[in-house]
GROMACS .gro file of C-alpha atoms in nm:
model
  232
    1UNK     CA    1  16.178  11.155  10.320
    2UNK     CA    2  16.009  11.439  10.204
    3UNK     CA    3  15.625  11.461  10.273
    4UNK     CA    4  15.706  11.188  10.555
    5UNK     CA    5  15.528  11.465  10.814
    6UNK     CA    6  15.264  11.501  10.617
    7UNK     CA    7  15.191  11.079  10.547
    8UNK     CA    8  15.230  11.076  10.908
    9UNK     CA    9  14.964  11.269  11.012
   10UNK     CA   10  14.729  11.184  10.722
   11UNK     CA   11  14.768  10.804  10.845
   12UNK     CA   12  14.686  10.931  11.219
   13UNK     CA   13  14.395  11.090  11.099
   14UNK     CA   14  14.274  10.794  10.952
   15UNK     CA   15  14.351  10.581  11.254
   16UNK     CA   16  14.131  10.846  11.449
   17UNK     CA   17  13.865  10.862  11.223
   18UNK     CA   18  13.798  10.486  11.153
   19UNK     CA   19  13.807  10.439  11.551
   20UNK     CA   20  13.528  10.647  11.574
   21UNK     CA   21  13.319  10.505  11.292
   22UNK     CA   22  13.406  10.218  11.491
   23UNK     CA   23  13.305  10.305  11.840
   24UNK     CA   24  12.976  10.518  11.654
   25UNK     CA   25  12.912  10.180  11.511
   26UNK     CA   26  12.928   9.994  11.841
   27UNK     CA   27  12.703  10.217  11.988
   28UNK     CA   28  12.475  10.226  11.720
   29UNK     CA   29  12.436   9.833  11.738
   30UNK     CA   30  12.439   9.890  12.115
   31UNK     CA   31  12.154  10.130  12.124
   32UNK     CA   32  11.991   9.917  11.876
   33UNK     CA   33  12.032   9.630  12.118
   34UNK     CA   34  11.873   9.794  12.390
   35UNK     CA   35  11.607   9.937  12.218
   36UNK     CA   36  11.498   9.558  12.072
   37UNK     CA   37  11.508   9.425  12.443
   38UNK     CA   38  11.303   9.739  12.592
   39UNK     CA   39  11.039   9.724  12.295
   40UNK     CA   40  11.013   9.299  12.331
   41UNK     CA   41  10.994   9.312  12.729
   42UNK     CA   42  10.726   9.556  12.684
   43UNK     CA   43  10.552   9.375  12.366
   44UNK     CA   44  10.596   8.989  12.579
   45UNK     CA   45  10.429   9.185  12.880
   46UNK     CA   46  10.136   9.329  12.754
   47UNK     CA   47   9.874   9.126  12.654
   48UNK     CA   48   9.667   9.135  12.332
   49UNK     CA   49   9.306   9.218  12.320
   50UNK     CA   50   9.228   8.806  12.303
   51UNK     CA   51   9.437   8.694  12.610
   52UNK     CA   52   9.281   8.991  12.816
   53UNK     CA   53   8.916   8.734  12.690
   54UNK     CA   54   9.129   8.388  12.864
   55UNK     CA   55   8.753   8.216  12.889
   56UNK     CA   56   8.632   8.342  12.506
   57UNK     CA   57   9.013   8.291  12.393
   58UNK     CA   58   9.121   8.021  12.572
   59UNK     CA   59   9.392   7.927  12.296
   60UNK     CA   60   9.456   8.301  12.183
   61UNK     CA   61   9.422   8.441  11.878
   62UNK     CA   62   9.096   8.378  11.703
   63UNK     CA   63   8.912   8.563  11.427
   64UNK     CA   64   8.574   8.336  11.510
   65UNK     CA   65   8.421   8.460  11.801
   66UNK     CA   66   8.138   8.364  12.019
   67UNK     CA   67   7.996   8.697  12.092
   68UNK     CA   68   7.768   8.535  12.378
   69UNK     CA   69   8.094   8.394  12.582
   70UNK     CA   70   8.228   8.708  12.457
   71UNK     CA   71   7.963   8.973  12.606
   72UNK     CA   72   7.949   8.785  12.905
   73UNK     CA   73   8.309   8.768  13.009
   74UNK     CA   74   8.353   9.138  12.963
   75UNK     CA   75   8.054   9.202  13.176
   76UNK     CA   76   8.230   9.019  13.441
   77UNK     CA   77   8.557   9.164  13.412
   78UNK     CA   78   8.404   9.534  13.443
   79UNK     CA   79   8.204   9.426  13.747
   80UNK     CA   80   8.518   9.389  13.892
   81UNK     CA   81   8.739   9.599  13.713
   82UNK     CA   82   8.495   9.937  13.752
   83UNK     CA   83   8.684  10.246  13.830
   84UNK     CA   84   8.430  10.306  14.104
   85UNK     CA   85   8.444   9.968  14.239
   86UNK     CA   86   8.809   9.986  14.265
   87UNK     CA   87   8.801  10.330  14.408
   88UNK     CA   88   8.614  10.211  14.781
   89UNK     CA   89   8.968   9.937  14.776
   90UNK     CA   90   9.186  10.197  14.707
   91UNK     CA   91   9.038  10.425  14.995
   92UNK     CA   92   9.146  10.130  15.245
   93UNK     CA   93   9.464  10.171  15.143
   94UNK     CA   94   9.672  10.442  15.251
   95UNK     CA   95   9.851  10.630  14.989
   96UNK     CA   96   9.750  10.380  14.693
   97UNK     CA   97   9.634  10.637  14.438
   98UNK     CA   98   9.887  10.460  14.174
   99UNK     CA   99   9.686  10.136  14.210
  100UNK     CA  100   9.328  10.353  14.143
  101UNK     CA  101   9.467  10.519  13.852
  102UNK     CA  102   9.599  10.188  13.717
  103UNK     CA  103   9.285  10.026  13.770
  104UNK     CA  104   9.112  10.279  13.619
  105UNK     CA  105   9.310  10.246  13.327
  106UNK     CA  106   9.245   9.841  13.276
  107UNK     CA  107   8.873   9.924  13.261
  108UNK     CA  108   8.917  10.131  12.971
  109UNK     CA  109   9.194   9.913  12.811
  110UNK     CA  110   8.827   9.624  12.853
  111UNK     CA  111   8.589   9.854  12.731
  112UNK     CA  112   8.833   9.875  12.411
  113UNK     CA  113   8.944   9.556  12.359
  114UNK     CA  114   8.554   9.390  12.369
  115UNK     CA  115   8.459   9.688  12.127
  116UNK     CA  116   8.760   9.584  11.904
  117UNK     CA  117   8.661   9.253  11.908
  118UNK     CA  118   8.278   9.211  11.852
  119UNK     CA  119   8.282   9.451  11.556
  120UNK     CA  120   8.478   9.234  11.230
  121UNK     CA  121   8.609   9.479  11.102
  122UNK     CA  122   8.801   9.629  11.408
  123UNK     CA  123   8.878   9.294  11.483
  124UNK     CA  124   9.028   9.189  11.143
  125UNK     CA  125   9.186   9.493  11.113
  126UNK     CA  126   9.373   9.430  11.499
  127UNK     CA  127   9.458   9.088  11.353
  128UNK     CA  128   9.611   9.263  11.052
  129UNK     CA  129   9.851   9.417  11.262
  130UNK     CA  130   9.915   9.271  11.543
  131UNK     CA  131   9.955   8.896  11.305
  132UNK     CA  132  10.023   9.036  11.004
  133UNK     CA  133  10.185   9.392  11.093
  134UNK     CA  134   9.997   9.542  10.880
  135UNK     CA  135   9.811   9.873  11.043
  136UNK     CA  136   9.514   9.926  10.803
  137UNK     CA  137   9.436  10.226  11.047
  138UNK     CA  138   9.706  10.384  10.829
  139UNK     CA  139   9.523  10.513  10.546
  140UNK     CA  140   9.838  10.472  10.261
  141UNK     CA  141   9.909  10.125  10.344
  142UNK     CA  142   9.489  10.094  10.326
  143UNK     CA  143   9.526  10.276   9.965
  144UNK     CA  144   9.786  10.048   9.855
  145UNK     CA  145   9.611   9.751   9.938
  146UNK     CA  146   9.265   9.925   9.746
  147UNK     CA  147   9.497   9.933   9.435
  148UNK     CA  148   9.649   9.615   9.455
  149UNK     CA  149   9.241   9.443   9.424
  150UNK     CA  150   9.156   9.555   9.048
  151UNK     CA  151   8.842   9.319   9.130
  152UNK     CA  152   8.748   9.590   9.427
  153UNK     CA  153   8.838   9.879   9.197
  154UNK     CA  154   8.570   9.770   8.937
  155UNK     CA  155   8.310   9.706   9.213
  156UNK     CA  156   8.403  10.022   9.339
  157UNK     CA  157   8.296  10.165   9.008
  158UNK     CA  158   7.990   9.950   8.967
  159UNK     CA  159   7.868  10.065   9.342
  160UNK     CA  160   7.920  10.447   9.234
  161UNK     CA  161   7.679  10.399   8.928
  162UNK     CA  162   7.429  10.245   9.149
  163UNK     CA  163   7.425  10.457   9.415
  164UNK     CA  164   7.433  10.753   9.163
  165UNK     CA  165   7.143  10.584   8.951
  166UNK     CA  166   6.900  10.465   9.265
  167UNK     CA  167   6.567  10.704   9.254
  168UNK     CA  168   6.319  10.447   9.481
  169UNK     CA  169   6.331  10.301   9.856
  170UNK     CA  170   6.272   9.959   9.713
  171UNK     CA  171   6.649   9.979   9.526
  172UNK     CA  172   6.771  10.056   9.819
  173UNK     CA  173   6.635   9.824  10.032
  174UNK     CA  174   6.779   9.572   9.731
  175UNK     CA  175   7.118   9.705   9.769
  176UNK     CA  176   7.141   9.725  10.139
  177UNK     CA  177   7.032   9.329  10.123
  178UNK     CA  178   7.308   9.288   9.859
  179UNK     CA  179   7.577   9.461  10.040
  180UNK     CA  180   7.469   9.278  10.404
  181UNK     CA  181   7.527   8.983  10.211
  182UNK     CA  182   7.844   9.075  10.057
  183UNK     CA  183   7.943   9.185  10.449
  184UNK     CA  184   7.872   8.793  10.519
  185UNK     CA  185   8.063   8.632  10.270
  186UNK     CA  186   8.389   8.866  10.335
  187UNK     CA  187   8.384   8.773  10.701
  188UNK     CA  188   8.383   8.388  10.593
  189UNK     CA  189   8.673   8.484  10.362
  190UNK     CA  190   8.895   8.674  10.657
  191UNK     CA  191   8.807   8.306  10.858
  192UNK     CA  192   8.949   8.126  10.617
  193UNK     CA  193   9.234   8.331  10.523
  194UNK     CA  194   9.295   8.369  10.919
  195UNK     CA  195   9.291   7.935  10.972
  196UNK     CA  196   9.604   7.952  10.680
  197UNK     CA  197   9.777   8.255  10.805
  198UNK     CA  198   9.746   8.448  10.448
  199UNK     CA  199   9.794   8.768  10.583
  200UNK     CA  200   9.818   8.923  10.294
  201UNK     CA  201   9.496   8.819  10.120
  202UNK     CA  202   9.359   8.856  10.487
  203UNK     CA  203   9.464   9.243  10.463
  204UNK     CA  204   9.270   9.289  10.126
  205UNK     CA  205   8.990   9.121  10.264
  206UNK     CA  206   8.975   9.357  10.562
  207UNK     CA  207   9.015   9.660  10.315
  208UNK     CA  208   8.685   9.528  10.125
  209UNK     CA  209   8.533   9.500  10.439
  210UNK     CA  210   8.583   9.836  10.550
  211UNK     CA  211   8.457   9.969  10.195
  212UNK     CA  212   8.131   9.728  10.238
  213UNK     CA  213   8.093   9.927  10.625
  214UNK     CA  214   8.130  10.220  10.466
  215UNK     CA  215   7.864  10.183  10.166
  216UNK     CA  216   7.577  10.058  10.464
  217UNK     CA  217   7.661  10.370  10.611
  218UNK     CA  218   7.537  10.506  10.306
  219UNK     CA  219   7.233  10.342  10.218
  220UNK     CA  220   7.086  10.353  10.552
  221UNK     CA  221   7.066  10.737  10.518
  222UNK     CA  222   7.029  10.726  10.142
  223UNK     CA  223   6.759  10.976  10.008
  224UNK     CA  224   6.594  11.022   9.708
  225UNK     CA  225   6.747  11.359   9.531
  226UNK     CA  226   7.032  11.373   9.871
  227UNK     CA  227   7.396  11.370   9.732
  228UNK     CA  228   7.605  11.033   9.850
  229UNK     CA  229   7.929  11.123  10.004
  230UNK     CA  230   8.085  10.752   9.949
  231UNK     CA  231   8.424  10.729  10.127
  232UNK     CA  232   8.683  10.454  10.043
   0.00000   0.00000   0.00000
């Protein structure tokens, strides 16, 4: 039949080419197999800022803290933890220099986690991500958020006029009261939107936060006549 070559080949190029998608798909599921198992063996084995706390945090995950139980637990983990301390072990052991630098290592990895977690705002915005996956260290999903809260937009605008319109220390000393308060009430917020798992409204919160951190950074060196470099 004429063209019967051709239609030949054609079909075997078709055979050869959808095998290939096929096997490229395989190993694209493959790969993506692997790559879930390697990135949830190392997630399952690391532990989170609260379990590395097991006497603060005894059931995990908080956003309530008792920064007494807190301050002391960490002072007892880097008495034993110290990079120093560890060093004189490591010297007893022949050829161990892995184990210092690992040590070593955990110290700082304390030093983080307890600054994470006495500060609310580091620690709601570790929740956010780590409960939420939401990283609010990424400033366009913080943005987003900013322009999601019309009510945080206009007190955004309100905060501007003040700031721009405050001439004595006594106004300042009124807003800096204001604002500590305004710190207080968000924090209760993030608890309560923490004990229902709204992650969402507990992102916003955190983003309010951060703007409330940002305007005592502010006032405390607010001058009469200096310009105010606000950040959002």
């Amino acid at each position: 039949m004429p063209g019967g070559e051709d239609d030949e080949e054609e079909e075997q190029e078709h055979t050869y080419i959808h095998k290939h998608i096929h096997i490229y798909t395989l190993d694209k599921k493959f790969l993506g197999f692997i790559m879930w198992r390697l990135t949830r063996n190392y997630t399952t084995a690391r532990k989170t800022f609260f379990q590395m706390f097991p006497q603060t945090f005894p059931n995990g995950t908080s956003f309530k803290i008792n920064p007494r139980t807190l301050r002391k637990e960490y002072r007892h983990l880097q008495s034993i933890s110290h990079p120093d301390l560890k060093r004189e072990a490591n010297e007893r052991v022949e050829g161990d220099g892995a184990a210092e630098a690992e040590e070593g290592e955990d110290s700082s990895m304390i030093n983080k986690a307890y600054e994470t977690l006495m500060d609310p705002l580091k620690r709601a915005q570790y929740i956010s991500k780590v409960e939420g996956g939401l990283d609010l260290g990424d400033d366009e999903v913080g943005k987003s958020l900013q322009f999601q809260d019309k009510e945080m937009l206009m007190e955004m605008m309100d905060v501007h006029e003040m700031l721009e319109s405050m001439s004595t220390e006594r106004e300042a000393e009124e807003m800096r009261s204001a604002n500590d308060r305004k710190i207080e009430e968000i924090v209760q917020q993030l608890e309560v939107c923490f004990n229902v798992k709204d992650w969402e409204r507990f992102a916003m919160l955190a983003v309010r936060l951060k703007y409330c951190y940002n305007i005592k950074n502010v006032l405390r060196e607010w001058e009469a006549g200096k310009p105010i470099n606000l950040t959002h």
